[in-house]
Amino acid sequence: MKAYRVVPGQDIAGLERVDLASGPLGPLEVRVRVRAVSLNYRDLMVVRGHYPVGSDRPMVPVSDGAGEVLEVGSAVQRFQPGDRVVTTFFQGWQAGERPAGVAQTALGGRIDGVLAEEVVLSENGLLPVPESLDFLQAATLPVAAVTAWTSLFVHGRARAGDSVLLLGTGGVSVWALQLAKAAGLHVLLTSSSDAKLARARTLGADELINYRDNPEWQDEVLRRTGGRGVDLVLEVGGAGTLERSVAATRDGGAVALIGVLAGLGRAFDPLPILFGGKRLEGVLVGNAEHQQQLQRFLTMTRIEPVIDRVFGFDEVPQAFACLASGGHFGKVVVRLD
């Protein structure tokens, strides 16, 4: 079978298309013909060698994929050949509190991912594809959509009528916009692009802020909320934007810390959290039960993901370059047909 491998740290240029033997099938494992994968910023960190959990050997990257069951092990009960399935990000976290060491079980980090024509995974590391979604759409679920879901409704505890601030228009933020509007939330969204803000408006965003025009955008958030601040911020920037996100949050509100797009390692003043009674909570995607909750919600609401670009399997380096450019709106997907 054909696959891509990379030695973490060699960057996009290190992605190599190779021929690999199909792996053996254990009693509780499922062989899947991968039809589509989607890329996340985490995948870019892996190939650049910046992700804290990884491998020093040539590895198959990417965690998010959807495809068709080809073969099942002798003890598999949940799937049969022909079923449409989607991966879960953590292969070792089904439900409940996050277990110690679970990051080691994430696809495309310490263990091989799904950027291959076939993969063999535990039946517990797969879920049925929602009937309303095709393979390309389903491939966007495991990281971006689940992260948006848990940030809003598990960690963020958002309820109808609450206000939420979203930063940018990448995969997590656009998924969060769609989920938040379907749940009756008031959405404020930032971007440096007026064109992207206009697209966000078509998806229901209520308040749009161009952060190039408003570099102190936390003050603009406060102005638009009557000085109160928002109930919840989905913070994808990291050290570069965290202080502004905390300032934009109401007293007693929450910041879901998701990503590090704007950098790492800067000093952070905790006093606004302390005196404002604000919650700062790290979000590391979610478990299989969270993904099931999300997928039921999508079936009920008929939400479809926003896919910016679809690349062919021979265009994987270009797909990674597209992601790295930051010019996308929503998700970047690779078709393996």
mmCIF file of C-alpha atoms in Angstrom:
data_model
loop_
_atom_site.group_PDB
_atom_site.id
_atom_site.type_symbol
_atom_site.label_atom_id
_atom_site.label_comp_id
_atom_site.label_asym_id
_atom_site.label_seq_id
_atom_site.Cartn_x
_atom_site.Cartn_y
_atom_site.Cartn_z
ATOM 1 C CA MET A 1 0.000 0.000 0.000
ATOM 2 C CA LYS A 2 1.068 3.620 -0.516
ATOM 3 C CA ALA A 3 1.632 5.908 2.425
ATOM 4 C CA TYR A 4 3.520 9.032 3.485
ATOM 5 C CA ARG A 5 6.222 8.981 6.122
ATOM 6 C CA VAL A 6 8.334 11.718 7.674
ATOM 7 C CA VAL A 7 11.074 11.981 10.245
ATOM 8 C CA PRO A 8 9.754 14.595 12.705
ATOM 9 C CA GLY A 9 11.811 17.747 12.370
ATOM 10 C CA GLN A 10 12.432 17.466 8.632
ATOM 11 C CA ASP A 11 9.411 19.702 7.908
ATOM 12 C CA ILE A 12 7.153 19.468 4.862
ATOM 13 C CA ALA A 13 10.087 18.755 2.541
ATOM 14 C CA GLY A 14 10.703 15.560 4.516
ATOM 15 C CA LEU A 15 7.349 14.032 3.608
ATOM 16 C CA GLU A 16 8.119 10.948 1.540
ATOM 17 C CA ARG A 17 5.669 8.796 -0.388
ATOM 18 C CA VAL A 18 6.546 5.134 0.207
ATOM 19 C CA ASP A 19 5.226 1.619 -0.348
ATOM 20 C CA LEU A 20 4.522 -0.260 2.887
ATOM 21 C CA ALA A 21 3.331 -3.790 3.554
ATOM 22 C CA SER A 22 -0.187 -4.127 4.952
ATOM 23 C CA GLY A 23 -0.066 -4.803 8.678
ATOM 24 C CA PRO A 24 -1.341 -8.010 10.310
ATOM 25 C CA LEU A 25 -4.856 -8.036 11.761
ATOM 26 C CA GLY A 26 -5.368 -8.890 15.419
ATOM 27 C CA PRO A 27 -8.573 -10.379 16.891
ATOM 28 C CA LEU A 28 -9.922 -6.966 17.996
ATOM 29 C CA GLU A 29 -8.615 -4.940 15.065
ATOM 30 C CA VAL A 30 -10.151 -3.520 11.907
ATOM 31 C CA ARG A 31 -8.528 -2.957 8.521
ATOM 32 C CA VAL A 32 -9.744 0.279 6.938
ATOM 33 C CA ARG A 33 -9.395 1.555 3.388
ATOM 34 C CA VAL A 34 -8.769 5.257 4.017
ATOM 35 C CA ARG A 35 -10.822 7.494 1.735
ATOM 36 C CA ALA A 36 -10.008 10.944 3.145
ATOM 37 C CA VAL A 37 -7.890 12.623 5.809
ATOM 38 C CA SER A 38 -7.945 16.163 7.154
ATOM 39 C CA LEU A 39 -4.991 18.186 8.373
ATOM 40 C CA ASN A 40 -4.663 19.988 11.683
ATOM 41 C CA TYR A 41 -2.070 22.453 12.929
ATOM 42 C CA ARG A 42 -0.901 19.688 15.243
ATOM 43 C CA ASP A 43 0.102 17.649 12.157
ATOM 44 C CA LEU A 44 2.243 20.551 10.981
ATOM 45 C CA MET A 45 3.899 20.716 14.414
ATOM 46 C CA VAL A 46 4.644 16.989 14.193
ATOM 47 C CA VAL A 47 6.401 17.174 10.818
ATOM 48 C CA ARG A 48 8.350 20.232 11.994
ATOM 49 C CA GLY A 49 9.415 18.436 15.171
ATOM 50 C CA HIS A 50 7.681 20.972 17.435
ATOM 51 C CA TYR A 51 5.056 18.677 18.939
ATOM 52 C CA PRO A 52 5.906 17.548 22.489
ATOM 53 C CA VAL A 53 4.727 13.956 21.948
ATOM 54 C CA GLY A 54 6.306 12.316 18.960
ATOM 55 C CA SER A 55 8.814 9.837 17.643
ATOM 56 C CA ASP A 56 12.370 10.009 16.367
ATOM 57 C CA ARG A 57 11.740 7.314 13.741
ATOM 58 C CA PRO A 58 10.168 7.650 10.290
ATOM 59 C CA MET A 59 6.434 7.695 10.971
ATOM 60 C CA VAL A 60 3.107 7.986 9.178
ATOM 61 C CA PRO A 61 1.605 11.352 10.217
ATOM 62 C CA VAL A 62 -1.972 12.692 10.529
ATOM 63 C CA SER A 63 -4.665 11.644 12.984
ATOM 64 C CA ASP A 64 -7.973 12.362 11.253
ATOM 65 C CA GLY A 65 -9.305 9.959 8.671
ATOM 66 C CA ALA A 66 -12.445 8.321 7.369
ATOM 67 C CA GLY A 67 -12.869 5.256 5.216
ATOM 68 C CA GLU A 68 -14.430 1.878 4.605
ATOM 69 C CA VAL A 69 -13.936 -1.314 6.585
ATOM 70 C CA LEU A 70 -12.161 -3.959 4.504
ATOM 71 C CA GLU A 71 -11.675 -6.705 7.083
ATOM 72 C CA VAL A 72 -12.337 -7.339 10.775
ATOM 73 C CA GLY A 73 -10.579 -9.474 13.354
ATOM 74 C CA SER A 74 -12.110 -12.666 14.714
ATOM 75 C CA ALA A 75 -13.375 -11.015 17.940
ATOM 76 C CA VAL A 76 -14.615 -7.690 16.496
ATOM 77 C CA GLN A 77 -18.284 -7.051 17.262
ATOM 78 C CA ARG A 78 -18.876 -3.398 16.381
ATOM 79 C CA PHE A 79 -18.060 -3.372 12.662
ATOM 80 C CA GLN A 80 -18.252 -5.476 9.535
ATOM 81 C CA PRO A 81 -16.799 -5.130 6.027
ATOM 82 C CA GLY A 82 -18.381 -2.285 4.116
ATOM 83 C CA ASP A 83 -19.091 -0.086 7.149
ATOM 84 C CA ARG A 84 -18.097 3.562 6.920
ATOM 85 C CA VAL A 85 -15.881 4.572 9.850
ATOM 86 C CA VAL A 86 -14.020 7.593 11.213
ATOM 87 C CA THR A 87 -11.031 7.595 13.548
ATOM 88 C CA THR A 88 -10.946 8.862 17.119
ATOM 89 C CA PHE A 89 -7.944 10.997 18.001
ATOM 90 C CA PHE A 90 -6.978 9.112 21.156
ATOM 91 C CA GLN A 91 -6.969 5.372 20.657
ATOM 92 C CA GLY A 92 -6.799 4.835 24.418
ATOM 93 C CA TRP A 93 -9.474 7.184 25.820
ATOM 94 C CA GLN A 94 -13.044 5.990 25.486
ATOM 95 C CA ALA A 95 -14.843 7.941 28.223
ATOM 96 C CA GLY A 96 -14.493 9.547 31.637
ATOM 97 C CA GLU A 97 -11.522 11.472 32.995
ATOM 98 C CA ARG A 98 -8.405 11.669 30.875
ATOM 99 C CA PRO A 99 -6.075 8.838 31.914
ATOM 100 C CA ALA A 100 -2.375 9.374 32.553
ATOM 101 C CA GLY A 101 -0.234 8.920 29.470
ATOM 102 C CA VAL A 102 -3.161 9.082 27.065
ATOM 103 C CA ALA A 103 -1.251 11.455 24.771
ATOM 104 C CA GLN A 104 0.932 8.499 23.822
ATOM 105 C CA THR A 105 -2.122 6.885 22.179
ATOM 106 C CA ALA A 106 -2.903 9.756 19.786
ATOM 107 C CA LEU A 107 -2.663 8.858 16.117
ATOM 108 C CA GLY A 108 0.122 10.479 14.126
ATOM 109 C CA GLY A 109 2.288 11.299 17.151
ATOM 110 C CA ARG A 110 3.952 8.505 19.049
ATOM 111 C CA ILE A 111 2.112 5.934 16.938
ATOM 112 C CA ASP A 112 1.570 5.878 13.178
ATOM 113 C CA GLY A 113 -1.277 7.921 11.804
ATOM 114 C CA VAL A 114 -3.616 7.577 8.842
ATOM 115 C CA LEU A 115 -1.889 9.197 5.866
ATOM 116 C CA ALA A 116 -1.925 5.836 4.078
ATOM 117 C CA GLU A 117 -4.191 3.867 1.785
ATOM 118 C CA GLU A 118 -4.894 1.339 4.545
ATOM 119 C CA VAL A 119 -4.671 1.366 8.330
ATOM 120 C CA VAL A 120 -5.206 -1.269 11.005
ATOM 121 C CA LEU A 121 -6.760 0.072 14.209
ATOM 122 C CA SER A 122 -8.504 -1.239 17.279
ATOM 123 C CA GLU A 123 -12.280 -1.380 16.919
ATOM 124 C CA ASN A 124 -12.387 0.962 19.952
ATOM 125 C CA GLY A 125 -10.439 3.559 17.984
ATOM 126 C CA LEU A 126 -13.167 3.940 15.352
ATOM 127 C CA LEU A 127 -16.740 5.218 15.203
ATOM 128 C CA PRO A 128 -19.444 4.929 12.526
ATOM 129 C CA VAL A 129 -19.596 7.868 10.120
ATOM 130 C CA PRO A 130 -22.779 9.931 10.602
ATOM 131 C CA GLU A 131 -25.230 9.170 7.803
ATOM 132 C CA SER A 132 -25.446 12.862 6.867
ATOM 133 C CA LEU A 133 -21.710 13.151 6.075
ATOM 134 C CA ASP A 134 -19.518 11.839 3.265
ATOM 135 C CA PHE A 135 -15.918 10.666 3.751
ATOM 136 C CA LEU A 136 -14.390 14.101 3.127
ATOM 137 C CA GLN A 137 -16.694 15.711 5.670
ATOM 138 C CA ALA A 138 -16.298 12.951 8.249
ATOM 139 C CA ALA A 139 -12.519 13.243 8.121
ATOM 140 C CA THR A 140 -12.785 16.733 9.658
ATOM 141 C CA LEU A 141 -14.353 15.457 12.888
ATOM 142 C CA PRO A 142 -11.787 13.832 15.216
ATOM 143 C CA VAL A 143 -9.648 16.833 16.202
ATOM 144 C CA ALA A 144 -11.153 20.142 15.059
ATOM 145 C CA ALA A 145 -14.827 19.354 15.563
ATOM 146 C CA VAL A 146 -14.350 17.407 18.800
ATOM 147 C CA THR A 147 -12.083 20.142 20.198
ATOM 148 C CA ALA A 148 -14.692 22.767 19.362
ATOM 149 C CA TRP A 149 -17.406 20.635 20.978
ATOM 150 C CA THR A 150 -15.562 19.972 24.235
ATOM 151 C CA SER A 151 -14.308 23.562 24.467
ATOM 152 C CA LEU A 152 -17.826 24.934 24.157
ATOM 153 C CA PHE A 153 -19.962 22.443 26.027
ATOM 154 C CA VAL A 154 -17.720 20.293 28.246
ATOM 155 C CA HIS A 155 -14.980 22.611 29.491
ATOM 156 C CA GLY A 156 -16.781 25.866 28.660
ATOM 157 C CA ARG A 157 -20.220 24.765 29.918
ATOM 158 C CA ALA A 158 -21.846 27.092 27.397
ATOM 159 C CA ARG A 159 -25.619 27.427 27.324
ATOM 160 C CA ALA A 160 -28.040 29.116 24.959
ATOM 161 C CA GLY A 161 -27.725 32.886 25.274
ATOM 162 C CA ASP A 162 -24.079 32.852 26.365
ATOM 163 C CA SER A 163 -21.468 34.821 24.447
ATOM 164 C CA VAL A 164 -18.319 33.231 23.025
ATOM 165 C CA LEU A 165 -15.243 34.775 21.421
ATOM 166 C CA LEU A 166 -13.525 32.831 18.615
ATOM 167 C CA LEU A 167 -10.058 33.702 17.334
ATOM 168 C CA GLY A 168 -9.426 33.316 13.629
ATOM 169 C CA THR A 169 -11.033 31.133 10.995
ATOM 170 C CA GLY A 170 -9.106 27.878 11.141
ATOM 171 C CA GLY A 171 -10.644 24.454 11.554
ATOM 172 C CA VAL A 172 -11.472 24.635 15.261
ATOM 173 C CA SER A 173 -12.809 28.196 15.150
ATOM 174 C CA VAL A 174 -15.061 27.639 12.131
ATOM 175 C CA TRP A 175 -16.406 24.391 13.596
ATOM 176 C CA ALA A 176 -17.013 26.233 16.881
ATOM 177 C CA LEU A 177 -18.867 28.985 15.035
ATOM 178 C CA GLN A 178 -21.234 26.478 13.447
ATOM 179 C CA LEU A 179 -21.806 24.528 16.667
ATOM 180 C CA ALA A 180 -22.247 27.658 18.773
ATOM 181 C CA LYS A 181 -24.864 29.176 16.480
ATOM 182 C CA ALA A 182 -26.790 25.902 16.331
ATOM 183 C CA ALA A 183 -26.826 25.902 20.156
ATOM 184 C CA GLY A 184 -28.090 29.489 20.443
ATOM 185 C CA LEU A 185 -24.865 31.241 21.466
ATOM 186 C CA HIS A 186 -23.876 34.831 20.631
ATOM 187 C CA VAL A 187 -20.614 34.666 18.671
ATOM 188 C CA LEU A 188 -17.861 37.262 18.386
ATOM 189 C CA LEU A 189 -15.072 36.374 15.940
ATOM 190 C CA THR A 190 -11.722 37.930 15.063
ATOM 191 C CA SER A 191 -9.658 37.764 11.889
ATOM 192 C CA SER A 192 -7.121 39.906 10.044
ATOM 193 C CA SER A 193 -9.059 39.443 6.791
ATOM 194 C CA ASP A 194 -12.251 41.305 5.946
ATOM 195 C CA ALA A 195 -13.014 38.639 3.338
ATOM 196 C CA LYS A 196 -12.838 35.898 5.972
ATOM 197 C CA LEU A 197 -14.953 37.964 8.349
ATOM 198 C CA ALA A 198 -17.562 38.282 5.609
ATOM 199 C CA ARG A 199 -17.600 34.491 5.197
ATOM 200 C CA ALA A 200 -17.969 34.104 8.953
ATOM 201 C CA ARG A 201 -20.969 36.423 8.793
ATOM 202 C CA THR A 202 -22.671 34.057 6.348
ATOM 203 C CA LEU A 203 -22.263 31.273 8.936
ATOM 204 C CA GLY A 204 -24.000 33.356 11.573
ATOM 205 C CA ALA A 205 -21.240 35.236 13.410
ATOM 206 C CA ASP A 206 -22.848 38.115 15.304
ATOM 207 C CA GLU A 207 -19.892 40.434 15.956
ATOM 208 C CA LEU A 208 -16.850 40.682 13.663
ATOM 209 C CA ILE A 209 -13.523 42.269 14.669
ATOM 210 C CA ASN A 210 -10.554 42.805 12.375
ATOM 211 C CA TYR A 211 -7.584 42.560 14.719
ATOM 212 C CA ARG A 212 -5.257 44.371 12.317
ATOM 213 C CA ASP A 213 -7.565 47.373 12.460
ATOM 214 C CA ASN A 214 -8.042 46.823 16.209
ATOM 215 C CA PRO A 215 -4.711 45.563 17.610
ATOM 216 C CA GLU A 216 -6.054 45.963 21.160
ATOM 217 C CA TRP A 217 -9.001 43.789 20.201
ATOM 218 C CA GLN A 218 -9.781 42.861 23.793
ATOM 219 C CA ASP A 219 -10.884 46.478 24.315
ATOM 220 C CA GLU A 220 -13.171 46.204 21.296
ATOM 221 C CA VAL A 221 -14.688 43.014 22.740
ATOM 222 C CA LEU A 222 -15.347 44.827 26.008
ATOM 223 C CA ARG A 223 -16.880 47.758 24.157
ATOM 224 C CA ARG A 224 -19.225 45.496 22.208
ATOM 225 C CA THR A 225 -20.304 43.672 25.367
ATOM 226 C CA GLY A 226 -20.996 46.843 27.338
ATOM 227 C CA GLY A 227 -17.820 46.454 29.403
ATOM 228 C CA ARG A 228 -18.836 43.019 30.672
ATOM 229 C CA GLY A 229 -16.723 40.721 28.519
ATOM 230 C CA VAL A 230 -17.694 37.386 26.998
ATOM 231 C CA ASP A 231 -18.692 34.260 28.890
ATOM 232 C CA LEU A 232 -16.150 32.081 27.082
ATOM 233 C CA VAL A 233 -13.097 32.447 24.847
ATOM 234 C CA LEU A 234 -11.748 29.651 22.659
ATOM 235 C CA GLU A 235 -8.059 30.532 22.803
ATOM 236 C CA VAL A 236 -6.110 29.077 19.870
ATOM 237 C CA GLY A 237 -3.224 31.542 19.836
ATOM 238 C CA GLY A 238 -1.368 30.577 22.999
ATOM 239 C CA ALA A 239 1.149 32.910 24.597
ATOM 240 C CA GLY A 240 0.761 35.528 21.880
ATOM 241 C CA THR A 241 -2.918 36.173 22.576
ATOM 242 C CA LEU A 242 -3.673 34.664 25.996
ATOM 243 C CA GLU A 243 -3.505 37.877 28.025
ATOM 244 C CA ARG A 244 -5.885 39.616 25.632
ATOM 245 C CA SER A 245 -8.273 36.663 25.766
ATOM 246 C CA VAL A 246 -8.309 36.745 29.573
ATOM 247 C CA ALA A 247 -8.951 40.498 29.491
ATOM 248 C CA ALA A 248 -11.879 39.957 27.085
ATOM 249 C CA THR A 249 -13.508 37.429 29.452
ATOM 250 C CA ARG A 250 -16.093 38.499 32.014
ATOM 251 C CA ASP A 251 -15.504 38.026 35.724
ATOM 252 C CA GLY A 252 -16.409 34.423 36.446
ATOM 253 C CA GLY A 253 -16.059 33.471 32.784
ATOM 254 C CA ALA A 254 -13.777 30.913 31.178
ATOM 255 C CA VAL A 255 -10.937 30.629 28.669
ATOM 256 C CA ALA A 256 -10.529 27.289 26.918
ATOM 257 C CA LEU A 257 -6.833 27.043 26.027
ATOM 258 C CA ILE A 258 -6.642 25.033 22.817
ATOM 259 C CA GLY A 259 -3.679 25.964 20.654
ATOM 260 C CA VAL A 260 -0.407 27.822 20.285
ATOM 261 C CA LEU A 261 -0.715 29.406 16.855
ATOM 262 C CA ALA A 262 0.685 32.729 18.090
ATOM 263 C CA GLY A 263 3.638 31.337 19.981
ATOM 264 C CA LEU A 264 4.980 29.773 23.159
ATOM 265 C CA GLY A 265 7.003 30.702 26.181
ATOM 266 C CA ARG A 266 6.031 34.271 27.058
ATOM 267 C CA ALA A 267 5.546 35.403 30.647
ATOM 268 C CA PHE A 268 1.940 35.484 31.798
ATOM 269 C CA ASP A 269 0.382 37.584 34.567
ATOM 270 C CA PRO A 270 -2.100 35.424 36.547
ATOM 271 C CA LEU A 271 -3.616 38.291 38.563
ATOM 272 C CA PRO A 272 -6.534 38.972 36.150
ATOM 273 C CA ILE A 273 -7.568 35.333 36.524
ATOM 274 C CA LEU A 274 -7.251 35.446 40.302
ATOM 275 C CA PHE A 275 -9.076 38.731 40.887
ATOM 276 C CA GLY A 276 -11.622 38.121 38.146
ATOM 277 C CA GLY A 277 -12.487 34.625 39.335
ATOM 278 C CA LYS A 278 -11.909 33.405 35.790
ATOM 279 C CA ARG A 279 -11.255 29.813 34.727
ATOM 280 C CA LEU A 280 -8.364 28.904 32.454
ATOM 281 C CA GLU A 281 -8.620 25.300 31.322
ATOM 282 C CA GLY A 282 -6.454 23.352 28.904
ATOM 283 C CA VAL A 283 -8.329 21.402 26.236
ATOM 284 C CA LEU A 284 -6.719 18.345 24.654
ATOM 285 C CA VAL A 285 -9.350 17.364 22.079
ATOM 286 C CA GLY A 286 -11.685 14.863 23.833
ATOM 287 C CA ASN A 287 -12.580 11.208 24.127
ATOM 288 C CA ALA A 288 -14.641 8.805 22.034
ATOM 289 C CA GLU A 289 -17.774 9.540 24.070
ATOM 290 C CA HIS A 290 -17.404 13.267 23.333
ATOM 291 C CA GLN A 291 -17.098 12.459 19.630
ATOM 292 C CA GLN A 292 -20.271 10.369 19.817
ATOM 293 C CA GLN A 293 -22.094 13.296 21.467
ATOM 294 C CA LEU A 294 -20.890 15.602 18.718
ATOM 295 C CA GLN A 295 -21.910 13.209 15.965
ATOM 296 C CA ARG A 296 -25.426 12.856 17.401
ATOM 297 C CA PHE A 297 -25.689 16.663 17.448
ATOM 298 C CA LEU A 298 -24.582 16.843 13.812
ATOM 299 C CA THR A 299 -27.158 14.244 12.817
ATOM 300 C CA MET A 300 -29.853 16.264 14.567
ATOM 301 C CA THR A 301 -28.816 19.677 13.218
ATOM 302 C CA ARG A 302 -27.556 18.542 9.768
ATOM 303 C CA ILE A 303 -24.494 20.776 10.113
ATOM 304 C CA GLU A 304 -21.884 20.200 7.414
ATOM 305 C CA PRO A 305 -18.227 21.164 7.872
ATOM 306 C CA VAL A 306 -16.626 23.993 5.951
ATOM 307 C CA ILE A 307 -13.899 22.544 3.702
ATOM 308 C CA ASP A 308 -11.614 25.135 2.143
ATOM 309 C CA ARG A 309 -9.452 22.981 -0.135
ATOM 310 C CA VAL A 310 -9.349 19.338 -1.214
ATOM 311 C CA PHE A 311 -6.025 17.920 -2.429
ATOM 312 C CA GLY A 312 -5.186 14.617 -4.084
ATOM 313 C CA PHE A 313 -2.997 11.975 -2.448
ATOM 314 C CA ASP A 314 -0.072 12.980 -4.671
ATOM 315 C CA GLU A 315 -0.486 16.587 -3.472
ATOM 316 C CA VAL A 316 0.104 16.004 0.245
ATOM 317 C CA PRO A 317 3.095 18.412 0.474
ATOM 318 C CA GLN A 318 0.961 21.109 -1.162
ATOM 319 C CA ALA A 319 -1.834 20.409 1.350
ATOM 320 C CA PHE A 320 0.586 20.900 4.246
ATOM 321 C CA ALA A 321 1.891 24.088 2.627
ATOM 322 C CA CYS A 322 -1.671 25.375 2.312
ATOM 323 C CA LEU A 323 -2.211 24.733 6.021
ATOM 324 C CA ALA A 324 1.088 26.401 6.913
ATOM 325 C CA SER A 325 0.202 29.524 4.904
ATOM 326 C CA GLY A 326 -2.762 30.276 7.178
ATOM 327 C CA GLY A 327 -4.847 31.375 4.218
ATOM 328 C CA HIS A 328 -7.485 28.684 4.608
ATOM 329 C CA PHE A 329 -11.004 29.145 5.986
ATOM 330 C CA GLY A 330 -12.148 25.966 7.717
ATOM 331 C CA LYS A 331 -10.524 22.642 6.900
ATOM 332 C CA VAL A 332 -7.864 21.356 4.497
ATOM 333 C CA VAL A 333 -8.617 17.818 3.310
ATOM 334 C CA VAL A 334 -6.784 15.150 1.288
ATOM 335 C CA ARG A 335 -8.788 12.724 -0.863
ATOM 336 C CA LEU A 336 -7.344 9.216 -1.204
ATOM 337 C CA ASP A 337 -9.651 7.864 -3.911
#
